[in-house]
Coordinates of C-alpha atoms and ligand atoms in Angstrom, one line a residue:
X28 CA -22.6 7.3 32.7
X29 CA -24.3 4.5 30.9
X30 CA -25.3 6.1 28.2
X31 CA -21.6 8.1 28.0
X32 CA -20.4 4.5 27.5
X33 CA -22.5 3.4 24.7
X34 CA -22.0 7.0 22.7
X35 CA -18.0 6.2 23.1
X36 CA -18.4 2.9 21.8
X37 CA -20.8 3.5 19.2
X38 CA -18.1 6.5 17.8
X39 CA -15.6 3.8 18.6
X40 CA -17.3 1.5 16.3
X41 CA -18.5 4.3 13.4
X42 CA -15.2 6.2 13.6
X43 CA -12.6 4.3 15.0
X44 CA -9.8 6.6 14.4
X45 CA -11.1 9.9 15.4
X46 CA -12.9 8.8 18.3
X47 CA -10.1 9.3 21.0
X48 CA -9.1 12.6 19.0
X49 CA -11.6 15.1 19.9
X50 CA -10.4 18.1 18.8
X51 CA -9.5 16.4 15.2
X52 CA -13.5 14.6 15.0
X53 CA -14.7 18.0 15.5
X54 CA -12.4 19.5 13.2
X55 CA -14.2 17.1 10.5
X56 CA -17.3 17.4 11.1
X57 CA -16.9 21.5 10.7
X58 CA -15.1 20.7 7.6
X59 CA -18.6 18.5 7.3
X60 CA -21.0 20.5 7.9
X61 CA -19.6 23.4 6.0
X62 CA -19.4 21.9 2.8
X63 CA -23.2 20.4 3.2
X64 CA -24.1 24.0 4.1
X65 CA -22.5 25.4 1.2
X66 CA -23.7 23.0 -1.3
X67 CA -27.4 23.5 0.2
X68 CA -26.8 27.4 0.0
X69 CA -26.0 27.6 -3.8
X70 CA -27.8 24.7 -5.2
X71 CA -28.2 25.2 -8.7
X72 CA -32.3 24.4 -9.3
X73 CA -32.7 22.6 -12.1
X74 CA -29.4 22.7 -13.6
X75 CA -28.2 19.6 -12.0
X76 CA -29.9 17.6 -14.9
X77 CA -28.4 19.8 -17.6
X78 CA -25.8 18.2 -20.4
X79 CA -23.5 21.1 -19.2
X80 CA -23.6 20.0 -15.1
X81 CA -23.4 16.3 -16.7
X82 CA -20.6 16.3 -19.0
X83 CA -18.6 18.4 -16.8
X84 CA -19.1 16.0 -14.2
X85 CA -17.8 12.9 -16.1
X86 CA -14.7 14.8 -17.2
X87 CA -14.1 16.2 -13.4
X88 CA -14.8 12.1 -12.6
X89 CA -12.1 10.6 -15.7
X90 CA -9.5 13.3 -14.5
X91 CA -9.3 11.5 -11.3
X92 CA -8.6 8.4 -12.9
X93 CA -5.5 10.4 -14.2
X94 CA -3.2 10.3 -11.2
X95 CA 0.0 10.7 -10.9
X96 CA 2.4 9.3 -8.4
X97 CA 4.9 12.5 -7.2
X98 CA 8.0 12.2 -8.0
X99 CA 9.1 11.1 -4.7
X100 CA 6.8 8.5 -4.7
X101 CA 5.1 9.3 -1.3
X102 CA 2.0 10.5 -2.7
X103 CA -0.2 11.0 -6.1
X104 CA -1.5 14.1 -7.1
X105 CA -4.7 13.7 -9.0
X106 CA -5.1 15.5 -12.6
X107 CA -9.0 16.6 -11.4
X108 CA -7.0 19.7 -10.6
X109 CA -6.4 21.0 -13.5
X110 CA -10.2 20.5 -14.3
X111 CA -10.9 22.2 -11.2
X112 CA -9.6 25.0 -12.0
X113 CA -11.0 25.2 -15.5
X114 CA -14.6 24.7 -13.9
X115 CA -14.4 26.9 -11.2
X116 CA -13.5 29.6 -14.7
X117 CA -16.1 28.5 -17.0
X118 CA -19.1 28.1 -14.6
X119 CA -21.4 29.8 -12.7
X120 CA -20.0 29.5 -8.4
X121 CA -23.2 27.2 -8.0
X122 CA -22.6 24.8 -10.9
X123 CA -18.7 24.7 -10.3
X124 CA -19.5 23.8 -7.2
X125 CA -21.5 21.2 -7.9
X126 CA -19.5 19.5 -10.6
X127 CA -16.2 20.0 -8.2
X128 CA -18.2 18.3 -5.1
X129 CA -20.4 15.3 -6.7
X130 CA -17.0 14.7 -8.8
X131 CA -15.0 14.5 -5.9
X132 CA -17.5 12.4 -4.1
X133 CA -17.8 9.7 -6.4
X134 CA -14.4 9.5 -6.7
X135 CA -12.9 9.2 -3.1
X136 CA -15.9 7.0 -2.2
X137 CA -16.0 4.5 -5.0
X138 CA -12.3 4.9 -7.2
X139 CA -10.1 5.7 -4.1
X140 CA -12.3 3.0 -2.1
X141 CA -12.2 5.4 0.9
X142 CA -14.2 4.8 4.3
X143 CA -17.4 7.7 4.4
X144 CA -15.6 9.5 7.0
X145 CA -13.1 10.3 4.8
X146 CA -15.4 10.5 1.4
X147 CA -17.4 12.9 3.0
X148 CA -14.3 15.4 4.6
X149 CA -13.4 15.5 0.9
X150 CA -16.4 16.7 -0.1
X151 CA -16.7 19.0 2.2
X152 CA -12.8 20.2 1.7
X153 CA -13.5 20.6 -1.8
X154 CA -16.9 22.3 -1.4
X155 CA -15.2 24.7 0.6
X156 CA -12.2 25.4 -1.8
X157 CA -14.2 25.6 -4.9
X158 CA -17.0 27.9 -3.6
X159 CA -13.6 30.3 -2.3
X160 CA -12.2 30.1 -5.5
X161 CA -15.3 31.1 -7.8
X162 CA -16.3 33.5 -6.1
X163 CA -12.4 35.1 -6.0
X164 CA -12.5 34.3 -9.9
X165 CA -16.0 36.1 -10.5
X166 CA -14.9 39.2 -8.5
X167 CA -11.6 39.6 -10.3
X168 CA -13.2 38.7 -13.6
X169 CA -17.0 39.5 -13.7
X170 CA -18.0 38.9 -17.2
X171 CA -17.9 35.2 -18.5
X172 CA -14.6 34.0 -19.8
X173 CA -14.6 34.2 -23.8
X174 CA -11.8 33.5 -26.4
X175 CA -11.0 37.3 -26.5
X176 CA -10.5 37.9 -22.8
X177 CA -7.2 35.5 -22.4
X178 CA -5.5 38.6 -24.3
X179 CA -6.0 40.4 -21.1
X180 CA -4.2 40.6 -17.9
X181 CA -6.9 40.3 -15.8
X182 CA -7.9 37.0 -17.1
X183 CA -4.4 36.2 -16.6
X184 CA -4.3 37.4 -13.2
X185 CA -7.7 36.3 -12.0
X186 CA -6.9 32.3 -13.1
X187 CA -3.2 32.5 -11.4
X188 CA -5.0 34.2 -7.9
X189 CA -7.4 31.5 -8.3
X190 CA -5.1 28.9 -8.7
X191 CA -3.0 30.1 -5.6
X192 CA -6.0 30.5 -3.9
X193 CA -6.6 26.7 -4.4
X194 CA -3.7 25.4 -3.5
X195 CA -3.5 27.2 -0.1
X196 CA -7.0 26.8 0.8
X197 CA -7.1 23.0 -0.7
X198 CA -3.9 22.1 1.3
X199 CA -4.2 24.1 4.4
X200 CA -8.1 22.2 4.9
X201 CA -6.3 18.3 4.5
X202 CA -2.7 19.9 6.6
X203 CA -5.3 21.2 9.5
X204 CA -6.6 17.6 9.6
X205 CA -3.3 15.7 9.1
X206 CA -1.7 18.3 12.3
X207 CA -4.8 17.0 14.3
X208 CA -4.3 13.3 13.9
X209 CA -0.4 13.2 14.2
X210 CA -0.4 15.9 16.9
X211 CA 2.2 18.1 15.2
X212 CA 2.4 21.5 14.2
X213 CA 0.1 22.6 11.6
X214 CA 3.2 24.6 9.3
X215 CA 5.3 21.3 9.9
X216 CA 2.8 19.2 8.3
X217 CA 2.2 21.5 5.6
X218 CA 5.4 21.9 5.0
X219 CA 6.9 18.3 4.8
X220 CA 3.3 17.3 2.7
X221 CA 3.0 20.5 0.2
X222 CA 5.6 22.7 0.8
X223 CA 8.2 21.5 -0.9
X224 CA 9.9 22.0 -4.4
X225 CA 8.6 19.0 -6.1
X226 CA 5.1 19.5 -5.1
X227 CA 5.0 22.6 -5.5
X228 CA 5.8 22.4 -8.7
X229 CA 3.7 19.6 -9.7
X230 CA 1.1 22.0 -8.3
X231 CA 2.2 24.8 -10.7
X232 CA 2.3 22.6 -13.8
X233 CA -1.2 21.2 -12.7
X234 CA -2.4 24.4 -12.8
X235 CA -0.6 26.0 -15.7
X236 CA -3.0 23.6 -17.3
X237 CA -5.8 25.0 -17.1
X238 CA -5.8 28.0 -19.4
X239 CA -5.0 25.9 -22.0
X240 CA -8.2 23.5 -20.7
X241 CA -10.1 26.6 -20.9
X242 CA -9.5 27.4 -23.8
X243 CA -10.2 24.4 -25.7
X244 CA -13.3 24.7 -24.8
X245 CA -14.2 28.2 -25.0
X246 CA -12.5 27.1 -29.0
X247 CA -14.4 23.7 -29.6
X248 CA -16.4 23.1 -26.8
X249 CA -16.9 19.5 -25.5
X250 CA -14.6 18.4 -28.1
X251 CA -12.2 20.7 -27.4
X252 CA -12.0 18.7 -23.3
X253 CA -11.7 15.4 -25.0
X254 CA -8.6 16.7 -27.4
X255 CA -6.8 18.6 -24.2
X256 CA -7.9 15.0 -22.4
X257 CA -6.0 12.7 -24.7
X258 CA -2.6 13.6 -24.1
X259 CA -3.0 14.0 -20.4
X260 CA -3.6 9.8 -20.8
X261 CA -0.1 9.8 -22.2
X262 CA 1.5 12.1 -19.7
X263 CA -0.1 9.6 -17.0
X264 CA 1.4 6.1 -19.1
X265 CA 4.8 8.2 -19.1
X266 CA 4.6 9.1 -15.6
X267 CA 3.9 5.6 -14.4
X268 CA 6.7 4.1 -17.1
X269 CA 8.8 5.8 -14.7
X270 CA 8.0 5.3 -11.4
X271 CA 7.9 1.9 -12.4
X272 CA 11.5 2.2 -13.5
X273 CA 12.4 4.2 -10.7
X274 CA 10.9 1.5 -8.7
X275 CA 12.6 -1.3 -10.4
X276 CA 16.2 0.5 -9.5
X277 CA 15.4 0.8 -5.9
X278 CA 14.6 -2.8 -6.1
X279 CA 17.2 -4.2 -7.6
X280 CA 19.8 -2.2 -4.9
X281 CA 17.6 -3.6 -2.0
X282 CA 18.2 -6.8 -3.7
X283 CA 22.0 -6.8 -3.9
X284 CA 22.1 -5.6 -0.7
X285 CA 19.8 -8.3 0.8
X286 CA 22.1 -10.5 -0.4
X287 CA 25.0 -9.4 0.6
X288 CA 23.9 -9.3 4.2
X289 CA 21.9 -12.5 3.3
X290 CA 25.8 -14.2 2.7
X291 CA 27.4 -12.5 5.6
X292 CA 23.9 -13.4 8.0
X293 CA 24.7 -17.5 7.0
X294 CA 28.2 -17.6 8.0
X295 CA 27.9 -15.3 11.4
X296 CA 24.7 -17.9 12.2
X297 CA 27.2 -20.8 11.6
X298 CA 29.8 -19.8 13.9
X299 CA 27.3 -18.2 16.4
X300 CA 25.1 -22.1 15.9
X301 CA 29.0 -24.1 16.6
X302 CA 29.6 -22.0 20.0
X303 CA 26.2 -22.2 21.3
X304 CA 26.7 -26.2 20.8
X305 CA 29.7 -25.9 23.1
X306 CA 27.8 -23.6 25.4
X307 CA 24.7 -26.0 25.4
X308 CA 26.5 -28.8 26.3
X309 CA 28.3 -27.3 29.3
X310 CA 24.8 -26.1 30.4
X311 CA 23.5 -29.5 30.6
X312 CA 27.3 -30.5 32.2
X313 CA 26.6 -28.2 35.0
X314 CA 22.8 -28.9 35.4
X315 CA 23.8 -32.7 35.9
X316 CA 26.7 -31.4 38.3
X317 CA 24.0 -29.3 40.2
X318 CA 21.9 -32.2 40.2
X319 CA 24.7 -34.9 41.9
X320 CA 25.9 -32.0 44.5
X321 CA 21.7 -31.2 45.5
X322 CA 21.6 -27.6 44.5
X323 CA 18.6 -26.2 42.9
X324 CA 19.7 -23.1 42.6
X325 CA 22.3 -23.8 40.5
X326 CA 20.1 -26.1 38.6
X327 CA 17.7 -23.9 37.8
X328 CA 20.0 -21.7 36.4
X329 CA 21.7 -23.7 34.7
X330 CA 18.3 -24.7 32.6
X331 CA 17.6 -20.9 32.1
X332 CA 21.0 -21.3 30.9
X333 CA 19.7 -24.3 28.5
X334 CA 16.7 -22.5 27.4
X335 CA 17.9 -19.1 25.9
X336 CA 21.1 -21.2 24.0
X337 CA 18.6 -23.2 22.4
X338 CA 16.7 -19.7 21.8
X339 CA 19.2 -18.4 20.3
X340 CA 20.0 -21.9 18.5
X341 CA 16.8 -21.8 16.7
X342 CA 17.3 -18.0 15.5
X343 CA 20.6 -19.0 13.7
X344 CA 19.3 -21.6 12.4
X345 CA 16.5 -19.6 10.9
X346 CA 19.3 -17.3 9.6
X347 CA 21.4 -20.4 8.2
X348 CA 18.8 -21.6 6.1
X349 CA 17.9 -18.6 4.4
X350 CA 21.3 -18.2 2.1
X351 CA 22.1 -22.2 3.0
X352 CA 18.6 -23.8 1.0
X353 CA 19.0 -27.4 0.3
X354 CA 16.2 -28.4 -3.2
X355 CA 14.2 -31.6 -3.3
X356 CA 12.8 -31.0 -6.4
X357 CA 9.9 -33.3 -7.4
X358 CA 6.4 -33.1 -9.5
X359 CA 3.4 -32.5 -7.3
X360 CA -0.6 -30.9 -7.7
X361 CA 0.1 -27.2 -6.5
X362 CA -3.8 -27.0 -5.2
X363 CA -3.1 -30.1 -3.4
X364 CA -0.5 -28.3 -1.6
X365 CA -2.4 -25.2 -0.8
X366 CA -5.4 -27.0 0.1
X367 CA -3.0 -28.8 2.6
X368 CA -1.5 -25.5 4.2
X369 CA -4.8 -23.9 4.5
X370 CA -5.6 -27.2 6.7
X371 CA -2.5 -27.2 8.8
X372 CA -3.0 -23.2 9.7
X373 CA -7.1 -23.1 10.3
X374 CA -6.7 -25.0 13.6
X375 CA -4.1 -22.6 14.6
X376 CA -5.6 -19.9 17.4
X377 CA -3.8 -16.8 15.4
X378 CA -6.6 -18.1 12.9
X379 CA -9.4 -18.0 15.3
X380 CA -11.8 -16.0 13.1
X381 CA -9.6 -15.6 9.8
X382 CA -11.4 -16.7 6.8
X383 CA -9.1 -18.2 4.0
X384 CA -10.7 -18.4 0.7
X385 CA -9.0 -20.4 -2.2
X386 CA -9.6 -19.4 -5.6
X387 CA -7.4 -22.4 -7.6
X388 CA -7.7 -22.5 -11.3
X389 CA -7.3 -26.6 -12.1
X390 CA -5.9 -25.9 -15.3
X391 CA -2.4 -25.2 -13.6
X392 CA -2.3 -28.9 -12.8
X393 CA 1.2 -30.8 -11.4
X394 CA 4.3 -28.6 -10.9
X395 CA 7.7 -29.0 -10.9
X396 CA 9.8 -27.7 -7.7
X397 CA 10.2 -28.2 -4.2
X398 CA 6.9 -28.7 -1.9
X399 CA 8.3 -28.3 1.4
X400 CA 9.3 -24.8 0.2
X401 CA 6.6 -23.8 -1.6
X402 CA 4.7 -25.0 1.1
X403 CA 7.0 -22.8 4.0
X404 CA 6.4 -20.0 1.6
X405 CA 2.3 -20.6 1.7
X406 CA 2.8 -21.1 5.7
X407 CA 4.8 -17.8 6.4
X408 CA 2.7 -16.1 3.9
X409 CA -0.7 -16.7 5.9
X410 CA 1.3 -16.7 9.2
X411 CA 2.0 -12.9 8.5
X412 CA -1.4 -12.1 6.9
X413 CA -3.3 -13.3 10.5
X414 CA -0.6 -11.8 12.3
X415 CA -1.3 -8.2 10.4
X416 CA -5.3 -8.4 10.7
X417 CA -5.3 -9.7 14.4
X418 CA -2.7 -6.5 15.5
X419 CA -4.7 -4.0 13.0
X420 CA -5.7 -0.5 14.8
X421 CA -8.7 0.3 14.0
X422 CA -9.3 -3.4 13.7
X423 CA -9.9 -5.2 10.4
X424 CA -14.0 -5.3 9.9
X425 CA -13.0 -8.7 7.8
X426 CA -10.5 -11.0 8.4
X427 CA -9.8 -12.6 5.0
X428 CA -7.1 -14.1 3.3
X429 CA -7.5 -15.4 -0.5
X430 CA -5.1 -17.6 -2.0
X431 CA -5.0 -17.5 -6.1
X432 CA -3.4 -19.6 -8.0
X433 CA -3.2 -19.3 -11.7
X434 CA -1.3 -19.7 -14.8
X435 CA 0.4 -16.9 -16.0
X436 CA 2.6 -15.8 -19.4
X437 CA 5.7 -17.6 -20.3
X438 CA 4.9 -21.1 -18.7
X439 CA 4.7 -19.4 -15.1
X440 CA 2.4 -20.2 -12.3
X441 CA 1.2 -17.6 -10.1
X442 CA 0.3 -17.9 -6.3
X443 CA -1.3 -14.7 -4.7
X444 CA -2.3 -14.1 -1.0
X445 CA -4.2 -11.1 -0.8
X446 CA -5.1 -10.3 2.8
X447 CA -7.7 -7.4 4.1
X448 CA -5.4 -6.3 6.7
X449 CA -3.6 -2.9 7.3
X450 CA -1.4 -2.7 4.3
X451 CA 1.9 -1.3 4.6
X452 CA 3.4 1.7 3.5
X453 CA 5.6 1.8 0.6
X454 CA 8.9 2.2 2.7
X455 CA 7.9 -0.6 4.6
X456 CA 6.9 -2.7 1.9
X457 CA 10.7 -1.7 0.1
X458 CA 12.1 -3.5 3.0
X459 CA 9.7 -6.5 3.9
X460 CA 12.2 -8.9 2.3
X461 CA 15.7 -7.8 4.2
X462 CA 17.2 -10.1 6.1
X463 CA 16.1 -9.0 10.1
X464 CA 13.9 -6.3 8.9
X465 CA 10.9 -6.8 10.9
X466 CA 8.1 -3.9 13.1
X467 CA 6.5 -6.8 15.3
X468 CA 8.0 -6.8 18.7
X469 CA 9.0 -10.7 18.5
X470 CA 9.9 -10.8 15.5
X471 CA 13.3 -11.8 14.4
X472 CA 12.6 -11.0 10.4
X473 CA 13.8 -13.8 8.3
X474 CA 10.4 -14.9 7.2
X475 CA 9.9 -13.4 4.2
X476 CA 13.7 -13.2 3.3
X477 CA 13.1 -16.6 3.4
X478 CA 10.5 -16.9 1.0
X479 CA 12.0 -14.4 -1.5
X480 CA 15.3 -16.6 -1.2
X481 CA 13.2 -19.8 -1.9
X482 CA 11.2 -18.4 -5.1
X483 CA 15.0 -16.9 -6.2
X484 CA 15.8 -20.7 -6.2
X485 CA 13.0 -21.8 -8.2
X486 CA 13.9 -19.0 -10.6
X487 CA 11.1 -17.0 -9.5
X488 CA 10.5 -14.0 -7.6
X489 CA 8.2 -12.9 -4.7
X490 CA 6.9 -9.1 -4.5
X491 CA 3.9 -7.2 -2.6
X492 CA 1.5 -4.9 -3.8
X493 CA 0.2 -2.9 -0.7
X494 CA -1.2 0.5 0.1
X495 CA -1.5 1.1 3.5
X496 CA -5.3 0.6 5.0
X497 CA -6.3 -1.6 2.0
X498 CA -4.6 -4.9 2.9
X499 CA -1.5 -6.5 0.5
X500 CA -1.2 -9.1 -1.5
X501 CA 1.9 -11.3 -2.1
X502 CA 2.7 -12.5 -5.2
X503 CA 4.6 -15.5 -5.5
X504 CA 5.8 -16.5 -9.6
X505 CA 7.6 -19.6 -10.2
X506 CA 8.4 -21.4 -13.3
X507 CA 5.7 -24.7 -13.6
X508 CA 8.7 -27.2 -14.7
X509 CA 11.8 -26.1 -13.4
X510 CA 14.7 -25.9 -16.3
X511 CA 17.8 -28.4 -15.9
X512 CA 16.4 -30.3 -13.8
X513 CA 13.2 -31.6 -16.5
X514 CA 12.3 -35.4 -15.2
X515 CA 14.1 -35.1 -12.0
X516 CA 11.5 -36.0 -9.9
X517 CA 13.4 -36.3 -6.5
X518 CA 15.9 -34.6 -7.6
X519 CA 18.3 -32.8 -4.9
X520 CA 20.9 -29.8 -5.3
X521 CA 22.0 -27.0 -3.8
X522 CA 20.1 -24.5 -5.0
X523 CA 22.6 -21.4 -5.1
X524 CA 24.5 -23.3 -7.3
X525 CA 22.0 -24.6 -10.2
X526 CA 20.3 -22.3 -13.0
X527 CA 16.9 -22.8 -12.6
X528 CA 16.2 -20.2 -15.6
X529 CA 14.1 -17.6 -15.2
X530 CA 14.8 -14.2 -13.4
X531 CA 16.8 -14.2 -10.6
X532 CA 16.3 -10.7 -9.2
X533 CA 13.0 -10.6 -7.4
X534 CA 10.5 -7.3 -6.5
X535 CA 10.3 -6.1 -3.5
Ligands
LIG621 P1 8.6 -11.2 11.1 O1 7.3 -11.9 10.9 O2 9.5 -11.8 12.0 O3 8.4 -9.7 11.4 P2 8.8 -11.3 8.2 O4 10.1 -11.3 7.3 O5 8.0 -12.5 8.0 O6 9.4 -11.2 9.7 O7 8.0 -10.0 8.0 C1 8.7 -8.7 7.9 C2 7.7 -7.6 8.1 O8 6.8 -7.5 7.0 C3 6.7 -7.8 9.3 O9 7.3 -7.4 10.5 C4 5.6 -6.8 8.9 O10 5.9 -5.5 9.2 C5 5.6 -6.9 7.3 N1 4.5 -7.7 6.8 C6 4.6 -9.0 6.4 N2 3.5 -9.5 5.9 C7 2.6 -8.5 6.1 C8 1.1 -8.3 5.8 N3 0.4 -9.3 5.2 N4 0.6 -7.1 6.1 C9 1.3 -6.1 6.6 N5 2.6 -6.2 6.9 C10 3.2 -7.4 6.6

């Protein structure tokens, strides 16, 4: 029994997420184990040190560098296909399969940054696919490709089976493993993943590359891949152009519409904060009432009575000072006032084994805003970070939060928290900064409205930059003097009514 134990824990500890998912560990490790089998099977002697095996294999590597984000923005799909595809043509089954796997190891394991579980299920996924599809290329097209066979159909028909063959083979593999994890059905997976228009599509223009990879090669051999390379770098600066636009738009209608509800939130809270001071009071009437006539019944709850009104009390206020910010603008050393946060949250026990590293550049010197928000901004900021590592399943190996503070262009400052937690996905991350938007049980979700409110004031913005399982990082950018207010050290106003310069419309 003992030993059962320490096997489940040592899984636990190795493979967190697959280790109370049996059917999907062993699903892996066949995936595993085939693709070691394979590669063992047609290992190319003495070609691996070749210039053809090399070359190949930095190309296979740059490709991956060339994602592109879908156009839904869910996912990426990685140009390496397209290079694939033109290996698995040009090579020999063992060398394509070599290029295809080392390329794809290198790249999940130290571009992607993914844990070895998942570096080596890639490996073996790809070793898989690749060996299938050159050895279905070779059979439909045994002699080597050459300039004068893409005038034939059956060059034209062995690349399009091949490519078909990839895509089903190279999706079904990751769909079989996704099914297994999320306990759903394997076509439903596959379906709402690969099998829709878009990707699809992407898919089909991925691999409509190829020929045209091919034969740059078969025309001007290496050189040829570096001309049919450059323009790919421009298709991948277009693609992120827009996505970045796209993004941009989504952002700016969360934004409007955080502020409408943002208004509407302030004056509900101010009604809701005037009856609950009524409500309060004849609480404490009745508890003193209770009190004179002996019964501690009614007493008692009467104070219950008390306690949730002042509950709720403190929740409208929360929402009253997000749209309702008062400014105390004054000069102050921003390290200073990190320093000091970082001190006020370390004794904290949600900090019990956090480390927070600062990283301050002393060039940025005094600032010009308000401390006491900058300083609620630094608070909630590492509040959230802890909060996120400490609830993390699997659970963060590191517990780290580093606070940045630079200068940046246009006589900004820049504050970054960048925490090794879970990350959140992007729909998550679109709404972090909505009034009441929140996933923690007791949350109420005005923290980081909050903040995004405050830095608006300061006529800066607050945005994250998170993929999920690689922590975030928010990035606070406010203006080091704040305009119309220069020399007003002590200064107060209401902030929704000065122009404090700078951009108004934050990132989510
Ligand atoms: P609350 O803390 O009450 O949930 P916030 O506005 O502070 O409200 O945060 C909103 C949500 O943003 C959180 O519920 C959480 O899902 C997400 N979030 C905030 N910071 C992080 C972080 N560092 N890592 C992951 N998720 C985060």
């Amino acid at each position: 029994m003992e030993t059962g134990g320490q096997k489940q824990s040592l899984l636990e500890r190795l493979m967190p997420r697959y280790a109370g998912n049996r059917p999907l560990l062993v699903y892996v490790l066949c995936v595993v184990a085939s693709g070691a089998g394979l590669l063992a099977w047609r290992f190319p002697e003495g070609a691996l040190l070749s210039w053809s095996f090399l070359l190949w294999l930095g190309f296979c590597l740059a490709a991956e560098f060339l994602w592109l984000e879908t156009v839904s923005g869910e996912g990426t799909e990685s140009m390496a296909t397209t290079f694939n595809l033109g290996v698995i043509c040009l090579l020999e089954p063992d060398l394509a399969v070599w290029v295809v796997a080392g390329s794809v190891l290198l790249a999940t394991r130290f571009i992607q940054k993914r844990d070895w579980v998942r570096t080596l299920f890639g490996l073996g996924q790809m070793t898989v696919t690749a060996l299938i599809c050159s050895l279905v290329f070779h059979s439909l097209h045994p002699a080597a490709a050459s300039l004068a066979s893409f005038g034939s159909v059956i060059t034209a028909l062995a690349i399009t089976v091949t490519g078909l063959v990839y895509f089903v083979v190279n999706t079904f593999l990751v769909a079989g493993a996704v099914a297994l994890e999320k306990r759903q059905a394997f076509f439903t997976v596959w379906r709402t993943n690969w099998g829709y228009r878009n990707a699809v599509v992407t898919s089909l223009a991925l691999f409509a590359l190829s020929p045209i990879l091919i034969i740059s090669f078969l025309s001007t051999n290496f050189f040829g891949v570096v001309l049919f390379f450059l323009p790919l770098l421009i298709v991948k600066n277009q693609n992120r152009e827009y996505i970045h636009l796209q993004r941009m738009t989504d952002q700016l209608v969360s934004t409007e519409r955080m502020a409408a509800q943002g208004e509407m939130a302030a004056s509900v809270a101010h009604e809701i904060n005037n009856y609950l001071g009524v409500l309060g009071g004849r609480a404490q009437l009745i508890q003193m009432k209770a009190q004179r006539l002996g019964d501690d019944s009614m007493r008692a709850d009467a104070e219950i009575i008390r306690q949730q009104v002042q509950r709720m009390s403190t929740l409208a206020k929360g929402l009253y000072q997000f749209s309702h910010t008062e400014m105390r603008v004054q000069r102050f050393d921003l390290a200073k006032l990190i320093l000091e946060a970082i001190d006020f949250v370390t004794p904290q026990n949600i900090f019990d084994r956090v480390e927070i590293v600062p990283e301050l550049d002393p060039e940025v010197g005094e600032v010009q805003a308000d401390p006491g928000q900058l300083q609620q901004v630094l608070l909630n900021l590492m509040k959230n970070a802890a909060e996120a590592m400490n609830e993390a399943d699997p659970p963060c190996a590191t517990k780290r939060i580093t606070l940045r503070m630079h200068k940046a262009a246009h006589g900004m400052v820049r504050v970054e928290a960048t925490d090794s937690g879970p990350g959140m996905a992007r729909a998550v991350a679109q709404k972090v900064f909505e009034p009441h938007f929140t996933t923690k049980k007791t949350g109420h979700g005005f923290g980081l409205a909050t903040c995004f409110r405050i830095l608006q004031l300061h006529g800066g913005r607050l945005w994250v930059e998170s993929e999920p399982g690689q922590g975030a990082t928010f990035i606070m950018e406010f203006p080091r003097r704040m305009r119309g207010l220069a020399g007003a050290d002590g200064a107060t106003g209401r902030g929704d009514e000065r122009d404090a310069g700078g951009e108004s419309r934050g990132a989510a």
